[in-house]
Short mmCIF file of C-alpha atoms and ligand atoms in Angstrom, two decimals:
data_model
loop_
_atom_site.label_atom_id
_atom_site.label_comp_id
_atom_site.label_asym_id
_atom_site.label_seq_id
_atom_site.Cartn_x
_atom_site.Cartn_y
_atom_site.Cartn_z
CA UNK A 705 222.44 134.76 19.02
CA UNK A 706 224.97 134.83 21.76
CA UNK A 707 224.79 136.44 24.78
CA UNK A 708 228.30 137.84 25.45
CA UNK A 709 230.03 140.35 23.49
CA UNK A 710 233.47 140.86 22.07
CA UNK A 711 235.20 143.96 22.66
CA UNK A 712 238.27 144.19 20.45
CA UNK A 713 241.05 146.20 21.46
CA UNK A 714 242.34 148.85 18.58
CA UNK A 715 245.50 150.51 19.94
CA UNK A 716 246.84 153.47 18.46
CA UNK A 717 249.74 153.97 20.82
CA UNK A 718 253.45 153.88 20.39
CA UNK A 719 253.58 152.01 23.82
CA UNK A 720 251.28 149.69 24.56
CA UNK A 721 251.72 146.76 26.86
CA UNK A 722 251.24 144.07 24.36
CA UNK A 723 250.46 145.72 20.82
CA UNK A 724 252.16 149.40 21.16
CA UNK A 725 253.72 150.90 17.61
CA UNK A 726 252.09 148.16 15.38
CA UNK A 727 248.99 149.61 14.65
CA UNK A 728 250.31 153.73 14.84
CA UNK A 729 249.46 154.55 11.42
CA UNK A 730 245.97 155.09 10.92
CA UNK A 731 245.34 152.50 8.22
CA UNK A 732 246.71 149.86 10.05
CA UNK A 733 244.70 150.30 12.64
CA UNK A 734 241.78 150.69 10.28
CA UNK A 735 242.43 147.22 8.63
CA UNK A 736 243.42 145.34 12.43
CA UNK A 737 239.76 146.82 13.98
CA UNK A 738 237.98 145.46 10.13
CA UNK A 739 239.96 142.40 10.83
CA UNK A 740 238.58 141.84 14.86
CA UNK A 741 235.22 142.33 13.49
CA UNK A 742 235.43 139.79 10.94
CA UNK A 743 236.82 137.64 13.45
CA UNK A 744 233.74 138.18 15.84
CA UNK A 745 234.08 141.51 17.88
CA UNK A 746 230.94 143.42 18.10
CA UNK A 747 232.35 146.54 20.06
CA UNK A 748 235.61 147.99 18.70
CA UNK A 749 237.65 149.86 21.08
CA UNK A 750 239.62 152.22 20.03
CA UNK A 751 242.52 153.79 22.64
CA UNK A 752 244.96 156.26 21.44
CA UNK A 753 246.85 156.56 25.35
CA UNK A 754 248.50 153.49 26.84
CA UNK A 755 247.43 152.98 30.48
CA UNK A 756 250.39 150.50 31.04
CA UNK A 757 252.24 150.32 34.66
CA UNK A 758 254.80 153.68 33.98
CA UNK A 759 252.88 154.76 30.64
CA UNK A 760 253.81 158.68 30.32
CA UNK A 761 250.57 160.78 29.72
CA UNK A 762 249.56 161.69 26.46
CA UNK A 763 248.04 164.93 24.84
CA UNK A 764 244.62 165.77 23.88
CA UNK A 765 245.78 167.12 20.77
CA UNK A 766 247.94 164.03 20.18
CA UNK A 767 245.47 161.73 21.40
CA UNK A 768 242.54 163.42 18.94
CA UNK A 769 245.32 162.85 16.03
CA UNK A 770 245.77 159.24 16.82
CA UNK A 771 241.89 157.96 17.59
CA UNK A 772 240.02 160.28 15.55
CA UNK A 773 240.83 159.52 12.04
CA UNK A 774 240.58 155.80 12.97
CA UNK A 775 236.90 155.89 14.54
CA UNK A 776 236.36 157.60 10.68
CA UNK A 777 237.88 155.39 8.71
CA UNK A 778 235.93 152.32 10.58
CA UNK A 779 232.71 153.70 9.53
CA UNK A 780 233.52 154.78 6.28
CA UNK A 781 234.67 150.98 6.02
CA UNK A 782 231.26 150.30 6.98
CA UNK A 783 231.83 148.71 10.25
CA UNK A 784 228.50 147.76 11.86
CA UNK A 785 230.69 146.93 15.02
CA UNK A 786 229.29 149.66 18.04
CA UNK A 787 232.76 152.00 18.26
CA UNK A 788 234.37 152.29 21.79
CA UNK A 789 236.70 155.42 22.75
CA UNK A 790 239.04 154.47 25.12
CA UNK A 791 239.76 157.61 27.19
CA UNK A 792 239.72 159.56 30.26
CA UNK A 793 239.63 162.71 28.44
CA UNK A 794 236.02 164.70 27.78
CA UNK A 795 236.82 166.30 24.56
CA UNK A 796 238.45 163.36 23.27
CA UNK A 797 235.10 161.57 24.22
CA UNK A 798 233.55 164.21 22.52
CA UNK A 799 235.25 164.25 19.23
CA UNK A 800 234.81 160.77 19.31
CA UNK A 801 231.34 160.71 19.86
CA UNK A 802 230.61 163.05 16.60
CA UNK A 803 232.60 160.35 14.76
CA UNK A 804 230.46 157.64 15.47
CA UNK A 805 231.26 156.17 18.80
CA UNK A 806 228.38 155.25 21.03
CA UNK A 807 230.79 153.81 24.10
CA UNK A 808 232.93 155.42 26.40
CA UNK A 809 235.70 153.24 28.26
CA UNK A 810 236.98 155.36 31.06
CA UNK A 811 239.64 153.86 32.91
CA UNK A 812 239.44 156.37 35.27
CA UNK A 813 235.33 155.91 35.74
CA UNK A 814 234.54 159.17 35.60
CA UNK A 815 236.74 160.27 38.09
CA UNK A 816 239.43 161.58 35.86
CA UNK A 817 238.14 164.70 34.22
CA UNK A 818 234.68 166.40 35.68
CA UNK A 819 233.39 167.44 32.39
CA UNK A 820 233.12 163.60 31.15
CA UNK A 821 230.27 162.42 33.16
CA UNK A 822 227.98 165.26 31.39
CA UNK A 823 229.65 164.66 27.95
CA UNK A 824 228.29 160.50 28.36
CA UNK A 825 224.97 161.88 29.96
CA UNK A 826 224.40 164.77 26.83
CA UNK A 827 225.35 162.55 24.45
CA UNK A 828 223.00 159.46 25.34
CA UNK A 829 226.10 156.99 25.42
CA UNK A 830 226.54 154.06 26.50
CA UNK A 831 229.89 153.83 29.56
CA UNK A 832 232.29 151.39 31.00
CA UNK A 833 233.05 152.28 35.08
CA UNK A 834 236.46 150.53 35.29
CA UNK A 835 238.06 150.46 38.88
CA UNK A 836 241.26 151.11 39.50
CA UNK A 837 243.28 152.06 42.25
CA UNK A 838 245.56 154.95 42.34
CA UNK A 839 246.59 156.01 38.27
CA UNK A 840 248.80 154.28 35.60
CA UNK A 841 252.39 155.67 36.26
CA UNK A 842 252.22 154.38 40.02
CA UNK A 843 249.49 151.52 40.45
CA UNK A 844 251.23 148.66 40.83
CA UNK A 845 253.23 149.64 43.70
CA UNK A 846 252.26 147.71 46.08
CA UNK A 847 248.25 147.98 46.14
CA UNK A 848 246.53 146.97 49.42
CA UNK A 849 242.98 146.11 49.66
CA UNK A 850 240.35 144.82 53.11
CA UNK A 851 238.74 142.53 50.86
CA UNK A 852 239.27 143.41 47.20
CA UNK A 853 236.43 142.15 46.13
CA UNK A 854 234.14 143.94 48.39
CA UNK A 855 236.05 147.03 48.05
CA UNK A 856 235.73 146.88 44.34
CA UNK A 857 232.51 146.13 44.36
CA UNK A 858 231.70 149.28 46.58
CA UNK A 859 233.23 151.47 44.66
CA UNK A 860 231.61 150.23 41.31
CA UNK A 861 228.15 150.77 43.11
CA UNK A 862 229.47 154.25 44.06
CA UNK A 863 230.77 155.07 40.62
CA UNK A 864 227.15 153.97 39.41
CA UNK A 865 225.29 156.28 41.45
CA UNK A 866 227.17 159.10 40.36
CA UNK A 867 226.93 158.51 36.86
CA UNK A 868 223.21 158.25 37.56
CA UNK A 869 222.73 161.68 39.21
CA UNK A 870 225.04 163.23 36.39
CA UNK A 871 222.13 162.22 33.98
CA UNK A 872 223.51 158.80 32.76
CA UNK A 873 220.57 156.23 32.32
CA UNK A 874 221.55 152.89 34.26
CA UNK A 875 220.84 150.90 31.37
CA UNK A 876 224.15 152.18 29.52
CA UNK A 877 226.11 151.66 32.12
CA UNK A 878 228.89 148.17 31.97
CA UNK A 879 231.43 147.72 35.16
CA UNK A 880 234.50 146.33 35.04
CA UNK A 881 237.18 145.34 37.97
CA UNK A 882 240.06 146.45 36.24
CA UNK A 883 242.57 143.48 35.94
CA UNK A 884 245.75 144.37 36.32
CA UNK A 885 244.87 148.22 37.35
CA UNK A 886 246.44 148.36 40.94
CA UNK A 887 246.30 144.50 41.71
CA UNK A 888 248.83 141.63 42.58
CA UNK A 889 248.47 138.72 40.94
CA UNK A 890 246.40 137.28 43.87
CA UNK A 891 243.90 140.22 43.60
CA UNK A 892 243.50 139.11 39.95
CA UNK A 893 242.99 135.72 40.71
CA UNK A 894 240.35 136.47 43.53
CA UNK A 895 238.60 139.17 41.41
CA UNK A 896 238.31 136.27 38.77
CA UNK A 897 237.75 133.87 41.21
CA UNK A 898 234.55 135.83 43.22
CA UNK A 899 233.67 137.31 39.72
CA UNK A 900 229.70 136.42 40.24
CA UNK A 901 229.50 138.90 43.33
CA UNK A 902 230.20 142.22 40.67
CA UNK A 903 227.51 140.59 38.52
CA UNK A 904 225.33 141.04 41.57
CA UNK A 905 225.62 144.89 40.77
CA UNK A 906 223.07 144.03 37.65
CA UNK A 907 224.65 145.47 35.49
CA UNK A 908 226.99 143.82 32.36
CA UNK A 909 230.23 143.13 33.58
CA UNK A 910 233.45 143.74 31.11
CA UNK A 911 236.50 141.79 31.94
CA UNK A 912 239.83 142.50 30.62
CA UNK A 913 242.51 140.06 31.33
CA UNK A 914 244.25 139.67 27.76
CA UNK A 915 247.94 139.31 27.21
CA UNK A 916 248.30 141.01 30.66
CA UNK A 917 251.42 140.34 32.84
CA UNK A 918 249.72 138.60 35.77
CA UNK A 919 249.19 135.67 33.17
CA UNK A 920 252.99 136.05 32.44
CA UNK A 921 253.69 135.89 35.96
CA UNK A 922 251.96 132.57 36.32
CA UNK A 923 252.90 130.72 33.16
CA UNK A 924 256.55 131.75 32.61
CA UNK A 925 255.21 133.49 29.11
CA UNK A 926 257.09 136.77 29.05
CA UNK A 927 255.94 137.60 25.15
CA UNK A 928 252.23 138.94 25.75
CA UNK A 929 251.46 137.37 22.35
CA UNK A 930 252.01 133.98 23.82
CA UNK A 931 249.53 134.78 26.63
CA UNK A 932 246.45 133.89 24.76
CA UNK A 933 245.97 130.27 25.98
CA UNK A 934 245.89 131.44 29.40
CA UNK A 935 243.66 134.86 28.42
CA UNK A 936 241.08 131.96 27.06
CA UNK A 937 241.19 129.81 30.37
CA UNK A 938 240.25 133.64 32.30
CA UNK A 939 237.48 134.83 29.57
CA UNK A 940 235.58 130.80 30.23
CA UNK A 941 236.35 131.47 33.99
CA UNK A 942 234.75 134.75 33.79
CA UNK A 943 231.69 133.61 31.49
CA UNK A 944 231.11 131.35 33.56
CA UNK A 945 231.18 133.23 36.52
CA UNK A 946 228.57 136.19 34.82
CA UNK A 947 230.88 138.10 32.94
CA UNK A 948 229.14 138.58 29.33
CA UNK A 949 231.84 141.52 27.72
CA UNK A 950 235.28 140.61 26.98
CA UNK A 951 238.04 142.92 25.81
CA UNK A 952 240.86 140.95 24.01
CA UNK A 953 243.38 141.23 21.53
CA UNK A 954 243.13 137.99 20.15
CA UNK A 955 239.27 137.92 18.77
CA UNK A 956 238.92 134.91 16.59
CA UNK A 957 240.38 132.45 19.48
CA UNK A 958 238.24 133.73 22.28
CA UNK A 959 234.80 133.79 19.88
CA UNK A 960 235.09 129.75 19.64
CA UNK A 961 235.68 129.04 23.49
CA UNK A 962 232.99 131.42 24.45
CA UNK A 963 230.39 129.76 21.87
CA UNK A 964 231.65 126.81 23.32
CA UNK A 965 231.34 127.66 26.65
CA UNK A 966 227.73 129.66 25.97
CA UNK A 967 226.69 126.48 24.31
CA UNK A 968 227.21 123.91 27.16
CA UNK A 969 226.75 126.24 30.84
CA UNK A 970 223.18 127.56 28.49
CA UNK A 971 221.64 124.09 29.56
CA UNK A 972 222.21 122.70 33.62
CA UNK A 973 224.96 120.18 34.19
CA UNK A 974 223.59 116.95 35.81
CA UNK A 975 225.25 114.34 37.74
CA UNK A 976 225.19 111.03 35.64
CA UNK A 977 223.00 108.58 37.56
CA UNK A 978 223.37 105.47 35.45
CA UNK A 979 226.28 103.57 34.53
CA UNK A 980 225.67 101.63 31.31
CA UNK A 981 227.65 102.43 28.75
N1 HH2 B 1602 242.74 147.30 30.00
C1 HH2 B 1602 243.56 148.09 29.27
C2 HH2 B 1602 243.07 149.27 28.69
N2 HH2 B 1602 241.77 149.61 28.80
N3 HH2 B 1602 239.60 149.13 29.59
C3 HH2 B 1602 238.76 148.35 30.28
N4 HH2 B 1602 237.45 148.65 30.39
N5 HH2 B 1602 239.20 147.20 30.91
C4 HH2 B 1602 240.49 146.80 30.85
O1 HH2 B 1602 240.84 145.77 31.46
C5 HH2 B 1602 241.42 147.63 30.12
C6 HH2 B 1602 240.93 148.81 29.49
C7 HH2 B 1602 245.00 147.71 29.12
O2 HH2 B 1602 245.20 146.93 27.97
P1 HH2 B 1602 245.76 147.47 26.58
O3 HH2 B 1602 244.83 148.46 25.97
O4 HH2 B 1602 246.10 146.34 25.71
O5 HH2 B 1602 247.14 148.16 26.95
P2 HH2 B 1602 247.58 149.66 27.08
O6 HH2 B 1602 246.80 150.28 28.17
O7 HH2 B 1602 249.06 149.55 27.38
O8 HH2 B 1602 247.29 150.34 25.77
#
């Protein structure tokens, strides 16, 4: 058994970053989610609003028309994958929920509408606190941190304690820094980097780095689906450093240099103190 998850990302959106109008029809995106969990992913997520730098809002009755009848049609399929809604909004978490999800990913970490926190808490759900700073349309203009680390990590223990006195058992609760929500490159890099002080918090950490720009930025790759070498070298980086849920595209890939990586950090590296061959 390993010990990190795969969380594969199931966009129904017209205008996602890396993915947007290829899986808008509900069947495709019925077959891509099978497909990730044949390919490894134990948590599908399922996101029917594109948080992308600029991404225009989308409507609740739109949204409901876009994630719902997917959600269905994975556990009609049988999927024994644990079903993620990706959204900020309560009754779409709700509708969701009565499908068959048991995670809420709120990019907005409860912040975003007041009625989610007691939707997650009545519903016995398990919830991703994702940080980011400011919202989608203006984020990446020019975010400032002190220390971004310690600033993320503060808020993340905030976040925490308020889903805990809305009724939300600590035990379902995963954090996750937010890559690319309100970050330069650097603050990426540094989140990555410092990764092990978030898993400090005690609590799973999600990271979700793949196909995102920042990895453009650094290797010259400007189609996201040629990002997924470098999404690999973050997901080790991050294993390594604690992380033990990882949201990618690209499922099949990242499952063999996580077992990979599980495999060899699982026993204690020691220096070699001989020198025959
Ligand atoms: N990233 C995206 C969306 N949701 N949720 C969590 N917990 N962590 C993330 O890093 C995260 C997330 C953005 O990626 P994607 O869904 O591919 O793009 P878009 O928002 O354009 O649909």
């Amino acid at each position: 058994m390993s010990d990190f998850r795969i969380m594969g990302v199931v966009n129904v959106t017209p205008d996602s970053f890396s993915d947007g109008g290829r899986y808008l029809d509900s069947a495709a995106a019925i077959a891509h989610g099978v497909e990730l969990e044949s390919e490894g992913a134990s948590i599908l997520d399922v996101g029917g609003e594109s948080t992308r730098p600029g991404a225009a809002p989308v409507s609740e009755a739109e949204e409901l028309r876009r994630v719902i009848p997917v959600i269905e049609g994975l556990i009609e399929q049988g999927s024994k994958a644990q079903i993620s809604i990706d959204t900020s909004k309560s009754a779409v978490a709700v509708r969701a929920l009565a499908a068959g999800a048991s995670l809420v990913n709120d990019v907005t970490a409860l912040r975003g509408d007041p009625k989610m926190a007691g939707v997650v808490a009545d519903a016995g759900a398990d919830c991703c606190l994702m940080h980011m700073l400011g919202e989608p349309r203006t984020m990446q203009r020019d975010p400032r941190y002190g220390d971004v680390v310690g600033d993320i990590k503060g808020f993340l223990e905030e976040r925490t304690a308020f889903a805990v006195q809305a009724g939300i058992a600590l035990e379902r609760i995963l954090l996750d820094p937010g890559i690319g929500f309100g970050k330069t490159v650097e603050h990426n890099l540094e989140l990555l980097r410092r990764l092990d002080e978030l898993v400090e918090l005690g609590r799973p950490v999600v990271i979700g780095t793949s196909r995102k720009s920042f990895l453009g930025r650094l290797t010259g790759r400007e189609d996201p689906d040629d990002r997924v070498a470098a999404t690999i070298a973050t997901n080790v980086l991050a294993y390594e450093r604690g992380a033990r849920v990882f949201r990618v595209h690209d499922v099949a890939p990242v499952r063999d240099a996580l077992t990979v990586t599980a495999a060899t950090v699982s026993a204690p590296w020691k220096t070699p103190t001989s020198t025959t061959k």
